[in-house]
Every structure is written in structure tokens, then in C-alpha cells.
Short mmCIF file of C-alpha atoms in Angstrom, two decimals:
data_model
loop_
_atom_site.label_atom_id
_atom_site.label_comp_id
_atom_site.label_asym_id
_atom_site.label_seq_id
_atom_site.Cartn_x
_atom_site.Cartn_y
_atom_site.Cartn_z
CA MET A 21 161.89 3.18 168.57
CA PRO A 22 163.36 1.45 164.41
CA GLN A 23 160.48 -1.10 162.55
CA THR A 24 160.67 -3.44 159.92
CA LEU A 25 157.74 -4.51 157.21
CA ILE A 26 157.83 -8.27 156.74
CA PRO A 27 156.02 -9.21 153.66
CA VAL A 28 154.38 -12.87 154.27
CA HIS A 29 152.00 -15.24 152.92
CA ILE A 30 148.53 -15.65 154.70
CA LYS A 31 146.18 -17.92 153.22
CA PRO A 32 143.38 -15.01 151.69
CA HIS A 33 140.19 -16.10 154.02
CA LEU A 34 142.33 -16.20 156.71
CA VAL A 35 143.65 -12.50 156.47
CA PRO A 36 140.64 -10.65 158.18
CA PHE A 37 141.23 -13.09 161.14
CA LEU A 38 144.77 -11.95 161.40
CA PHE A 39 143.85 -8.79 161.14
CA LYS A 40 140.90 -9.19 164.11
CA LYS A 41 144.29 -10.64 166.27
CA LEU A 42 146.52 -7.99 165.58
CA LYS A 43 146.16 -4.30 165.22
CA CYS A 44 146.18 -3.23 161.54
CA VAL A 45 147.97 0.02 160.87
CA GLU A 46 149.22 1.52 157.42
CA CYS A 47 152.60 2.39 156.39
CA THR A 48 154.79 2.77 153.25
CA TYR A 49 156.12 -0.42 151.49
CA GLU A 50 158.33 0.44 148.39
CA GLY A 51 157.00 4.08 147.71
CA ARG A 52 152.91 2.45 147.66
CA ALA A 53 150.58 2.41 151.00
CA VAL A 54 150.03 -0.73 152.49
CA LYS A 55 148.27 -2.33 155.60
CA ALA A 56 150.08 -4.56 158.27
CA ALA A 57 149.76 -6.73 161.28
CA LYS A 58 151.89 -4.59 164.54
CA VAL A 59 153.25 -7.87 165.80
CA GLY A 60 154.04 -7.25 170.03
CA ASN A 61 154.15 -9.45 172.84
CA ASN A 62 151.33 -8.63 174.24
CA ASN A 63 149.28 -11.48 172.29
CA THR A 64 150.09 -15.09 171.49
CA LEU A 65 150.25 -14.79 167.91
CA GLY A 66 152.45 -12.26 168.29
CA ARG A 67 154.99 -13.96 170.41
CA ILE A 68 154.97 -17.12 167.98
CA VAL A 69 155.44 -14.36 165.14
CA ARG A 70 158.38 -12.74 167.43
CA LEU A 71 159.87 -16.51 167.99
CA LEU A 72 159.29 -17.34 164.44
CA LEU A 73 161.65 -14.59 162.75
CA GLU A 74 165.59 -15.20 161.69
CA LYS A 75 168.12 -12.83 161.53
CA SER A 76 170.42 -12.55 157.86
CA GLN A 77 173.14 -10.17 157.34
CA GLN A 78 171.75 -9.36 154.22
CA LYS A 79 168.54 -8.20 152.70
CA VAL A 80 165.92 -11.22 152.17
CA ASN A 81 164.85 -11.64 148.52
CA CYS A 82 161.08 -12.20 148.32
CA ASP A 83 157.91 -12.86 146.65
CA LYS A 84 156.77 -9.21 145.53
CA THR A 85 152.97 -10.73 145.25
CA SER A 86 152.64 -11.23 148.77
CA GLN A 87 150.06 -8.60 150.08
CA THR A 88 150.22 -9.25 153.45
CA PHE A 89 153.05 -7.64 156.34
CA PHE A 90 153.98 -7.62 159.30
CA LEU A 91 155.04 -4.69 161.42
CA VAL A 92 157.65 -5.48 163.77
CA GLN A 93 160.47 -3.47 165.87
CA ASP A 94 163.61 -4.64 164.89
CA TYR A 95 164.23 -4.64 169.17
CA ALA A 96 161.49 -6.41 171.33
CA LYS A 97 160.57 -5.49 174.49
CA PRO A 98 160.07 -8.46 176.30
CA VAL A 99 157.51 -8.18 179.27
CA GLY A 100 156.49 -9.29 182.53
CA LEU A 101 157.36 -12.93 183.05
CA MET A 102 159.21 -13.13 179.48
CA LYS A 103 162.09 -11.61 179.74
CA ASN A 104 164.39 -14.35 180.83
CA VAL A 105 162.30 -17.29 178.89
CA TYR A 106 161.66 -16.27 175.20
CA LYS A 107 164.65 -15.69 173.23
CA TYR A 108 164.31 -13.17 169.93
CA GLU A 109 166.50 -12.15 167.22
CA ASP A 110 167.21 -8.51 167.45
CA GLY A 111 167.20 -7.37 164.03
CA ARG A 112 169.15 -3.85 165.03
CA SER A 113 172.00 -5.60 163.27
CA GLY A 114 170.24 -7.16 160.49
CA PHE A 115 168.29 -8.03 158.44
CA LEU A 116 164.52 -10.18 160.09
CA PHE A 117 162.94 -11.90 157.91
CA ILE A 118 159.92 -14.90 158.38
CA PRO A 119 161.54 -18.24 156.65
CA PRO A 120 158.88 -20.99 154.70
CA ALA A 121 158.37 -23.21 157.78
CA GLY A 122 156.97 -20.13 159.78
CA GLU A 123 154.98 -18.76 157.15
CA MET A 124 152.82 -22.23 157.00
CA LEU A 125 152.57 -22.82 161.27
CA ILE A 126 151.20 -19.53 161.04
CA ASN A 127 148.95 -20.27 158.42
CA GLU A 128 148.40 -23.67 160.19
CA TYR A 129 147.55 -21.72 163.78
CA LEU A 130 145.16 -19.54 161.86
CA GLU A 131 143.28 -21.91 160.63
CA GLU A 132 142.85 -23.65 163.44
CA GLU A 133 142.12 -20.56 165.46
CA PHE A 134 139.06 -20.00 162.75
CA GLU A 135 137.94 -23.11 162.69
CA THR A 136 137.48 -22.88 166.22
CA ALA A 137 135.97 -19.33 166.07
CA SER A 138 133.64 -20.67 163.49
CA MET A 139 132.39 -23.70 165.15
CA TYR A 140 131.67 -22.07 168.33
CA PHE A 141 130.41 -19.07 166.81
CA ILE A 142 127.83 -21.21 165.15
CA HIS A 143 126.84 -23.80 168.24
CA ALA A 144 126.41 -20.69 171.08
CA ARG A 145 123.74 -19.33 167.92
CA HIS A 146 122.23 -22.54 167.65
CA GLN A 147 122.20 -23.49 170.80
CA ALA A 148 120.62 -20.21 172.01
CA GLU A 149 117.80 -19.82 169.06
CA GLY A 150 116.64 -23.17 167.69
CA GLU A 151 116.95 -24.74 164.74
CA GLY A 152 116.07 -22.10 162.28
CA SER A 153 118.72 -20.09 163.17
CA LEU A 154 121.64 -22.53 161.48
CA ASP A 155 121.90 -20.63 158.69
CA SER A 156 121.20 -16.98 159.53
CA ALA A 157 124.27 -17.68 162.05
CA ILE A 158 126.89 -18.94 159.42
CA VAL A 159 126.29 -16.29 157.10
CA GLU A 160 126.47 -13.94 159.72
CA PHE A 161 129.80 -16.03 160.59
CA PHE A 162 130.28 -15.35 156.71
CA GLU A 163 129.75 -11.42 156.72
CA LYS A 164 131.81 -11.33 159.53
CA TYR A 165 134.21 -12.33 158.48
CA ASP A 166 133.80 -11.84 154.44
CA LEU A 167 134.00 -15.30 153.31
CA GLU A 168 131.29 -15.35 150.72
CA GLU A 169 134.14 -14.58 147.71
CA PHE A 170 136.05 -17.53 149.46
CA ASN A 171 133.92 -20.26 148.42
CA TYR A 172 132.55 -20.55 151.01
CA ASN A 173 128.30 -22.28 151.33
CA ILE A 174 126.14 -22.41 153.89
CA LEU A 175 125.63 -26.43 153.26
CA ARG A 176 129.08 -27.72 153.36
CA ILE A 177 129.68 -25.40 156.82
CA ARG A 178 126.30 -26.71 158.61
CA ARG A 179 127.67 -30.42 157.29
CA ALA A 180 131.55 -30.06 159.26
CA TYR A 181 128.86 -28.21 162.11
CA TYR A 182 126.58 -31.45 163.06
CA ARG A 183 129.54 -33.59 162.17
CA LYS A 184 131.82 -31.72 165.24
CA LEU A 185 127.86 -32.21 166.95
CA GLU A 186 127.80 -35.74 166.13
CA SER A 187 131.83 -36.78 167.61
CA GLY A 188 131.18 -34.91 170.41
CA TYR A 189 133.72 -31.93 169.96
CA PHE A 190 131.40 -29.57 172.01
CA ARG A 191 131.32 -31.61 175.10
CA ALA A 192 134.29 -31.59 177.66
CA ARG A 193 135.74 -35.15 177.37
CA VAL A 194 137.61 -35.08 180.55
CA LYS A 195 137.42 -32.54 183.67
CA TYR A 196 139.68 -31.41 186.07
CA ASN A 197 139.02 -32.25 189.57
CA PRO A 198 141.03 -29.72 191.13
CA ILE A 199 140.10 -31.46 194.65
CA SER A 200 141.79 -34.46 194.34
CA ASN A 201 143.68 -33.20 191.85
CA LYS A 202 143.16 -36.17 188.60
CA LEU A 203 141.49 -36.06 185.59
CA GLU A 204 138.45 -37.63 185.37
CA ALA A 205 135.94 -38.51 182.42
CA GLY A 206 133.69 -35.64 181.29
CA ALA A 207 130.17 -35.74 180.28
#
């Protein structure tokens, strides 16, 4: 099935996180080998990218400095419940591209997912191992996503963690009672 490589600007510190969310494949783009994130309909991020794609009748000029690519099938095969709900652009009779607003939305989505993942990872390790483990949990998360070179430091992450802890970020603010079918105040 024909596929299209779409250049996209992803913030550098989010690229490793993106490739943990979407499968990394190697492709050839204008004579050079590049890595691309394979977009499919089997996860939320893939469906979001598919919904953001637009079609053009002529090849879109893009910034050649982009180092991240999405590999998208020209025809999306909607699966399961999505067959009649989601609208996808068909790239078989035109060129697919992601508009600047779409790139911004993808970056915002990845940033939120990244922050949530990092805070809950650190929180879980901190709760399981005690006070001395906070710095080691932060360092482990840095290593997992190669963040040392992106100006992340332990002190900044520790401050953000304690702010979230004090604000009740890790506690449920509401509980759903399935018996009465109502929301109740959380712990």
C-alpha cells in the first residue's frame, strides 16, 4: 500500500517520547536514510495525526531542516467503531501535509503526555522507595528519555514535583459512584 513521508517539527526533547508512542521505521527521503514515526489507527496519537492531515493538489513546500517524519499510509483503513465516525483525508489523489496549527497541537499533546508520564513515574518511585529515591527516580527518567542534553536538571524537576504534590495533583479530586451514578468529593 502506498505511503507518504511527512516532515514535521517536533520539539527535540519530545522526539524520544514520540518514538516510544509510535513505532520507529527507517525510510529513504530524498536519497537519504531517515527515521520516521509510523502513524496508524491503532492508538490515539495516530488517530489525531490522521485527523490533522490535510490534502493539497500540489506538492507542499516544506522546511528541509526538519529531522522528524511521520510515515502515513495514503489510504487510512478505519477499523472497528471508527469506520463511520472519523473523517480521514485520502492521499491517493493528492499530497498529504500537516498544517502549522496541527504541528503545534501535536507538540502540545506530546508535552502534556510527557509531563504526566514523568510526574507519575517519579511519584511512583518516590512513594515506593522513600525520600532518598527522588533524585535517583528523576535521573532514571532522564536516562530513559535521553534528557540530559536538553537542559533538564534535577532541581527544576524536583521543584515541579513538590509543587504538584502540594497542589493535590496526585489525588483524585472527584470520585464517581456507579451505584448512585453521581460524582462525589475526592480524598
